[in-house]
Amino acid sequence: AVLGVFALWRLAGIHQNLVELADNTLPSVLTLDECAARSRDSMFAAQQYLLADSDDRRTELDQRIASNKARIDELFQRYEPLISDNEDRRLNGEAKQTRADFAVARNRLLELVRQNKTEESRKWLTETVIPAYEASIRALQANVDYNNKLGMAAGAAGKEEAASSTRLIRFALVF
């Protein structure tokens, strides 16, 4: 009976580590990765905006950017309950702020293009939009890396818990 109670206690620890991986780490990483993918697509759309040769093409790109923005907003809302601790919250705050900075810079670029300010828009792209985009992607990646670190720790703890439990149960069965 004591062995059964011990085994259940150890299984509970393993379960907690698996829950952390399945219910937090994996959804966190997938959500943040999709945010990064949508941000990349918005950056490409902004660059294509400079080269667009018709209002129809620009309208299409505007819609693509708006769709990406809406999806990223949704993803950030979905991420909120997945935040693990204060560091994760801080990193997520940085990701949100750098994303907002990128959006402001990108929107200014689109306005310059609409005003046919070709040289000014190219300069703005190079000096402001691209650095803002890069900062946004770095912030998202830092958040992904942190969640990967948490997941790896939970995985390692689960493996160690399982291995030590197996050893202790075998020992108990022999004696």
PDB file of C-alpha atoms in Angstrom:
ATOM      1  CA  ALA A   1       0.000   0.000   0.000  1.00  0.00           C
ATOM      2  CA  VAL A   2       2.832   2.383   0.869  1.00  0.00           C
ATOM      3  CA  LEU A   3       4.460   1.669  -2.479  1.00  0.00           C
ATOM      4  CA  GLY A   4       1.218   2.510  -4.282  1.00  0.00           C
ATOM      5  CA  VAL A   5       0.870   5.815  -2.459  1.00  0.00           C
ATOM      6  CA  PHE A   6       4.488   6.638  -3.209  1.00  0.00           C
ATOM      7  CA  ALA A   7       4.045   5.767  -6.877  1.00  0.00           C
ATOM      8  CA  LEU A   8       0.938   7.968  -7.129  1.00  0.00           C
ATOM      9  CA  TRP A   9       2.768  10.849  -5.448  1.00  0.00           C
ATOM     10  CA  ARG A  10       5.628  10.578  -7.950  1.00  0.00           C
ATOM     11  CA  LEU A  11       3.205  10.302 -10.892  1.00  0.00           C
ATOM     12  CA  ALA A  12       1.547  13.525  -9.763  1.00  0.00           C
ATOM     13  CA  GLY A  13       4.895  15.315 -10.123  1.00  0.00           C
ATOM     14  CA  ILE A  14       5.440  13.883 -13.594  1.00  0.00           C
ATOM     15  CA  HIS A  15       1.891  14.873 -14.520  1.00  0.00           C
ATOM     16  CA  GLN A  16       2.524  18.476 -13.465  1.00  0.00           C
ATOM     17  CA  ASN A  17       5.574  18.690 -15.728  1.00  0.00           C
ATOM     18  CA  LEU A  18       3.641  17.253 -18.670  1.00  0.00           C
ATOM     19  CA  VAL A  19       0.795  19.700 -18.076  1.00  0.00           C
ATOM     20  CA  GLU A  20       3.287  22.574 -18.111  1.00  0.00           C
ATOM     21  CA  LEU A  21       4.622  21.417 -21.467  1.00  0.00           C
ATOM     22  CA  ALA A  22       1.293  20.612 -23.113  1.00  0.00           C
ATOM     23  CA  ASP A  23      -0.870  23.389 -21.712  1.00  0.00           C
ATOM     24  CA  ASN A  24       1.589  26.258 -21.489  1.00  0.00           C
ATOM     25  CA  THR A  25       4.950  25.934 -23.214  1.00  0.00           C
ATOM     26  CA  LEU A  26       3.801  24.498 -26.525  1.00  0.00           C
ATOM     27  CA  PRO A  27       0.787  26.829 -26.930  1.00  0.00           C
ATOM     28  CA  SER A  28       2.958  29.811 -25.891  1.00  0.00           C
ATOM     29  CA  VAL A  29       5.659  29.071 -28.450  1.00  0.00           C
ATOM     30  CA  LEU A  30       3.159  28.379 -31.238  1.00  0.00           C
ATOM     31  CA  THR A  31       1.250  31.588 -30.485  1.00  0.00           C
ATOM     32  CA  LEU A  32       4.381  33.740 -30.417  1.00  0.00           C
ATOM     33  CA  ASP A  33       5.737  32.084 -33.567  1.00  0.00           C
ATOM     34  CA  GLU A  34       2.530  32.927 -35.403  1.00  0.00           C
ATOM     35  CA  CYS A  35       2.821  36.541 -34.207  1.00  0.00           C
ATOM     36  CA  ALA A  36       6.322  36.658 -35.691  1.00  0.00           C
ATOM     37  CA  ALA A  37       5.126  35.119 -38.965  1.00  0.00           C
ATOM     38  CA  ARG A  38       2.297  37.657 -39.246  1.00  0.00           C
ATOM     39  CA  SER A  39       4.729  40.488 -38.483  1.00  0.00           C
ATOM     40  CA  ARG A  40       7.068  39.263 -41.220  1.00  0.00           C
ATOM     41  CA  ASP A  41       4.174  39.148 -43.659  1.00  0.00           C
ATOM     42  CA  SER A  42       3.210  42.718 -42.735  1.00  0.00           C
ATOM     43  CA  MET A  43       6.794  43.836 -43.329  1.00  0.00           C
ATOM     44  CA  PHE A  44       6.834  42.178 -46.741  1.00  0.00           C
ATOM     45  CA  ALA A  45       3.478  43.760 -47.567  1.00  0.00           C
ATOM     46  CA  ALA A  46       4.833  47.187 -46.595  1.00  0.00           C
ATOM     47  CA  GLN A  47       7.830  46.702 -48.864  1.00  0.00           C
ATOM     48  CA  GLN A  48       5.548  45.576 -51.685  1.00  0.00           C
ATOM     49  CA  TYR A  49       3.470  48.688 -51.070  1.00  0.00           C
ATOM     50  CA  LEU A  50       6.421  50.778 -52.223  1.00  0.00           C
ATOM     51  CA  LEU A  51       6.475  48.874 -55.510  1.00  0.00           C
ATOM     52  CA  ALA A  52       2.707  48.670 -56.050  1.00  0.00           C
ATOM     53  CA  ASP A  53       1.738  50.088 -59.412  1.00  0.00           C
ATOM     54  CA  SER A  54      -1.992  50.482 -58.823  1.00  0.00           C
ATOM     55  CA  ASP A  55      -4.505  51.570 -56.211  1.00  0.00           C
ATOM     56  CA  ASP A  56      -6.069  48.121 -56.412  1.00  0.00           C
ATOM     57  CA  ARG A  57      -2.772  46.494 -55.449  1.00  0.00           C
ATOM     58  CA  ARG A  58      -2.314  48.938 -52.568  1.00  0.00           C
ATOM     59  CA  THR A  59      -5.854  48.238 -51.375  1.00  0.00           C
ATOM     60  CA  GLU A  60      -5.078  44.522 -51.427  1.00  0.00           C
ATOM     61  CA  LEU A  61      -1.912  45.124 -49.406  1.00  0.00           C
ATOM     62  CA  ASP A  62      -3.776  47.378 -46.966  1.00  0.00           C
ATOM     63  CA  GLN A  63      -6.256  44.545 -46.396  1.00  0.00           C
ATOM     64  CA  ARG A  64      -3.454  42.044 -45.868  1.00  0.00           C
ATOM     65  CA  ILE A  65      -1.798  44.303 -43.308  1.00  0.00           C
ATOM     66  CA  ALA A  66      -5.132  44.884 -41.542  1.00  0.00           C
ATOM     67  CA  SER A  67      -5.817  41.148 -41.472  1.00  0.00           C
ATOM     68  CA  ASN A  68      -2.379  40.494 -39.976  1.00  0.00           C
ATOM     69  CA  LYS A  69      -2.941  43.208 -37.359  1.00  0.00           C
ATOM     70  CA  ALA A  70      -6.286  41.747 -36.331  1.00  0.00           C
ATOM     71  CA  ARG A  71      -4.808  38.257 -36.042  1.00  0.00           C
ATOM     72  CA  ILE A  72      -1.800  39.472 -34.037  1.00  0.00           C
ATOM     73  CA  ASP A  73      -4.152  41.339 -31.667  1.00  0.00           C
ATOM     74  CA  GLU A  74      -6.096  38.101 -31.221  1.00  0.00           C
ATOM     75  CA  LEU A  75      -2.909  36.116 -30.637  1.00  0.00           C
ATOM     76  CA  PHE A  76      -1.651  38.524 -27.984  1.00  0.00           C
ATOM     77  CA  GLN A  77      -5.010  38.230 -26.195  1.00  0.00           C
ATOM     78  CA  ARG A  78      -4.785  34.441 -26.399  1.00  0.00           C
ATOM     79  CA  TYR A  79      -1.269  34.588 -24.959  1.00  0.00           C
ATOM     80  CA  GLU A  80      -2.226  36.548 -21.815  1.00  0.00           C
ATOM     81  CA  PRO A  81      -3.484  33.538 -19.800  1.00  0.00           C
ATOM     82  CA  LEU A  82      -0.369  31.590 -20.817  1.00  0.00           C
ATOM     83  CA  ILE A  83       2.032  34.037 -19.162  1.00  0.00           C
ATOM     84  CA  SER A  84       4.087  31.991 -16.703  1.00  0.00           C
ATOM     85  CA  ASP A  85       5.771  34.515 -14.445  1.00  0.00           C
ATOM     86  CA  ASN A  86       7.011  38.105 -14.117  1.00  0.00           C
ATOM     87  CA  GLU A  87       9.830  37.640 -16.635  1.00  0.00           C
ATOM     88  CA  ASP A  88       7.418  36.230 -19.199  1.00  0.00           C
ATOM     89  CA  ARG A  89       5.100  39.196 -18.532  1.00  0.00           C
ATOM     90  CA  ARG A  90       7.997  41.643 -18.988  1.00  0.00           C
ATOM     91  CA  LEU A  91       9.092  40.007 -22.241  1.00  0.00           C
ATOM     92  CA  ASN A  92       5.522  40.002 -23.520  1.00  0.00           C
ATOM     93  CA  GLY A  93       5.222  43.695 -22.665  1.00  0.00           C
ATOM     94  CA  GLU A  94       8.370  44.388 -24.679  1.00  0.00           C
ATOM     95  CA  ALA A  95       7.020  42.371 -27.589  1.00  0.00           C
ATOM     96  CA  LYS A  96       3.763  44.349 -27.529  1.00  0.00           C
ATOM     97  CA  GLN A  97       5.557  47.699 -27.319  1.00  0.00           C
ATOM     98  CA  THR A  98       8.010  46.977 -30.124  1.00  0.00           C
ATOM     99  CA  ARG A  99       5.127  45.678 -32.244  1.00  0.00           C
ATOM    100  CA  ALA A 100       3.234  48.927 -31.650  1.00  0.00           C
ATOM    101  CA  ASP A 101       6.348  50.935 -32.559  1.00  0.00           C
ATOM    102  CA  PHE A 102       6.717  48.934 -35.771  1.00  0.00           C
ATOM    103  CA  ALA A 103       3.046  49.473 -36.651  1.00  0.00           C
ATOM    104  CA  VAL A 104       3.374  53.247 -36.212  1.00  0.00           C
ATOM    105  CA  ALA A 105       6.506  53.339 -38.386  1.00  0.00           C
ATOM    106  CA  ARG A 106       4.935  51.089 -41.024  1.00  0.00           C
ATOM    107  CA  ASN A 107       1.739  53.146 -41.142  1.00  0.00           C
ATOM    108  CA  ARG A 108       3.773  56.315 -41.640  1.00  0.00           C
ATOM    109  CA  LEU A 109       5.564  54.580 -44.531  1.00  0.00           C
ATOM    110  CA  LEU A 110       2.259  53.696 -46.176  1.00  0.00           C
ATOM    111  CA  GLU A 111       1.104  57.289 -45.816  1.00  0.00           C
ATOM    112  CA  LEU A 112       4.301  58.600 -47.418  1.00  0.00           C
ATOM    113  CA  VAL A 113       3.804  56.211 -50.340  1.00  0.00           C
ATOM    114  CA  ARG A 114       0.177  57.341 -50.748  1.00  0.00           C
ATOM    115  CA  GLN A 115       1.445  60.923 -50.881  1.00  0.00           C
ATOM    116  CA  ASN A 116       3.900  59.910 -53.633  1.00  0.00           C
ATOM    117  CA  LYS A 117       6.884  60.925 -51.504  1.00  0.00           C
ATOM    118  CA  THR A 118       9.128  58.291 -53.022  1.00  0.00           C
ATOM    119  CA  GLU A 119      12.520  59.380 -51.704  1.00  0.00           C
ATOM    120  CA  GLU A 120      11.185  60.182 -48.252  1.00  0.00           C
ATOM    121  CA  SER A 121       9.366  56.832 -48.080  1.00  0.00           C
ATOM    122  CA  ARG A 122      12.494  54.878 -49.064  1.00  0.00           C
ATOM    123  CA  LYS A 123      14.546  56.721 -46.483  1.00  0.00           C
ATOM    124  CA  TRP A 124      11.843  56.138 -43.843  1.00  0.00           C
ATOM    125  CA  LEU A 125      11.773  52.430 -44.726  1.00  0.00           C
ATOM    126  CA  THR A 126      15.524  52.066 -44.332  1.00  0.00           C
ATOM    127  CA  GLU A 127      16.065  54.288 -41.313  1.00  0.00           C
ATOM    128  CA  THR A 128      12.904  53.697 -39.309  1.00  0.00           C
ATOM    129  CA  VAL A 129      10.639  50.867 -40.467  1.00  0.00           C
ATOM    130  CA  ILE A 130      13.236  48.135 -40.879  1.00  0.00           C
ATOM    131  CA  PRO A 131      14.914  48.833 -37.497  1.00  0.00           C
ATOM    132  CA  ALA A 132      11.482  48.914 -35.799  1.00  0.00           C
ATOM    133  CA  TYR A 133      10.556  45.634 -37.460  1.00  0.00           C
ATOM    134  CA  GLU A 134      13.848  44.035 -36.421  1.00  0.00           C
ATOM    135  CA  ALA A 135      13.343  45.189 -32.818  1.00  0.00           C
ATOM    136  CA  SER A 136       9.847  43.703 -32.864  1.00  0.00           C
ATOM    137  CA  ILE A 137      11.091  40.341 -34.125  1.00  0.00           C
ATOM    138  CA  ARG A 138      13.940  40.308 -31.572  1.00  0.00           C
ATOM    139  CA  ALA A 139      11.449  40.954 -28.760  1.00  0.00           C
ATOM    140  CA  LEU A 140       9.159  38.161 -29.944  1.00  0.00           C
ATOM    141  CA  GLN A 141      12.126  35.805 -30.259  1.00  0.00           C
ATOM    142  CA  ALA A 142      13.282  36.642 -26.731  1.00  0.00           C
ATOM    143  CA  ASN A 143       9.815  35.702 -25.492  1.00  0.00           C
ATOM    144  CA  VAL A 144       9.886  32.445 -27.501  1.00  0.00           C
ATOM    145  CA  ASP A 145      13.370  31.645 -26.179  1.00  0.00           C
ATOM    146  CA  TYR A 146      12.234  32.206 -22.602  1.00  0.00           C
ATOM    147  CA  ASN A 147       9.250  29.908 -23.071  1.00  0.00           C
ATOM    148  CA  ASN A 148      11.512  27.296 -24.661  1.00  0.00           C
ATOM    149  CA  LYS A 149      13.763  27.536 -21.606  1.00  0.00           C
ATOM    150  CA  LEU A 150      10.775  27.011 -19.293  1.00  0.00           C
ATOM    151  CA  GLY A 151       9.621  24.061 -21.362  1.00  0.00           C
ATOM    152  CA  MET A 152      13.046  22.471 -21.412  1.00  0.00           C
ATOM    153  CA  ALA A 153      13.231  22.827 -17.612  1.00  0.00           C
ATOM    154  CA  ALA A 154       9.799  21.216 -17.203  1.00  0.00           C
ATOM    155  CA  GLY A 155      10.798  18.425 -19.572  1.00  0.00           C
ATOM    156  CA  ALA A 156      14.068  17.796 -17.757  1.00  0.00           C
ATOM    157  CA  ALA A 157      12.292  17.814 -14.389  1.00  0.00           C
ATOM    158  CA  GLY A 158       9.721  15.344 -15.708  1.00  0.00           C
ATOM    159  CA  LYS A 159      12.405  13.033 -17.046  1.00  0.00           C
ATOM    160  CA  GLU A 160      14.324  13.161 -13.780  1.00  0.00           C
ATOM    161  CA  GLU A 161      11.146  12.587 -11.775  1.00  0.00           C
ATOM    162  CA  ALA A 162      10.278   9.552 -13.906  1.00  0.00           C
ATOM    163  CA  ALA A 163      13.791   8.107 -13.745  1.00  0.00           C
ATOM    164  CA  SER A 164      14.147   8.533  -9.988  1.00  0.00           C
ATOM    165  CA  SER A 165      10.646   7.184  -9.404  1.00  0.00           C
ATOM    166  CA  THR A 166      11.441   4.095 -11.438  1.00  0.00           C
ATOM    167  CA  ARG A 167      14.644   3.526  -9.476  1.00  0.00           C
ATOM    168  CA  LEU A 168      12.926   3.984  -6.107  1.00  0.00           C
ATOM    169  CA  ILE A 169       9.985   1.737  -7.008  1.00  0.00           C
ATOM    170  CA  ARG A 170      12.349  -0.996  -8.235  1.00  0.00           C
ATOM    171  CA  PHE A 171      14.323  -0.689  -5.018  1.00  0.00           C
ATOM    172  CA  ALA A 172      11.139  -0.907  -2.949  1.00  0.00           C
ATOM    173  CA  LEU A 173       9.946  -3.989  -4.863  1.00  0.00           C
ATOM    174  CA  VAL A 174      13.254  -5.789  -4.247  1.00  0.00           C
ATOM    175  CA  PHE A 175      13.293  -5.084  -0.500  1.00  0.00           C
TER     176      PHE A 175
END
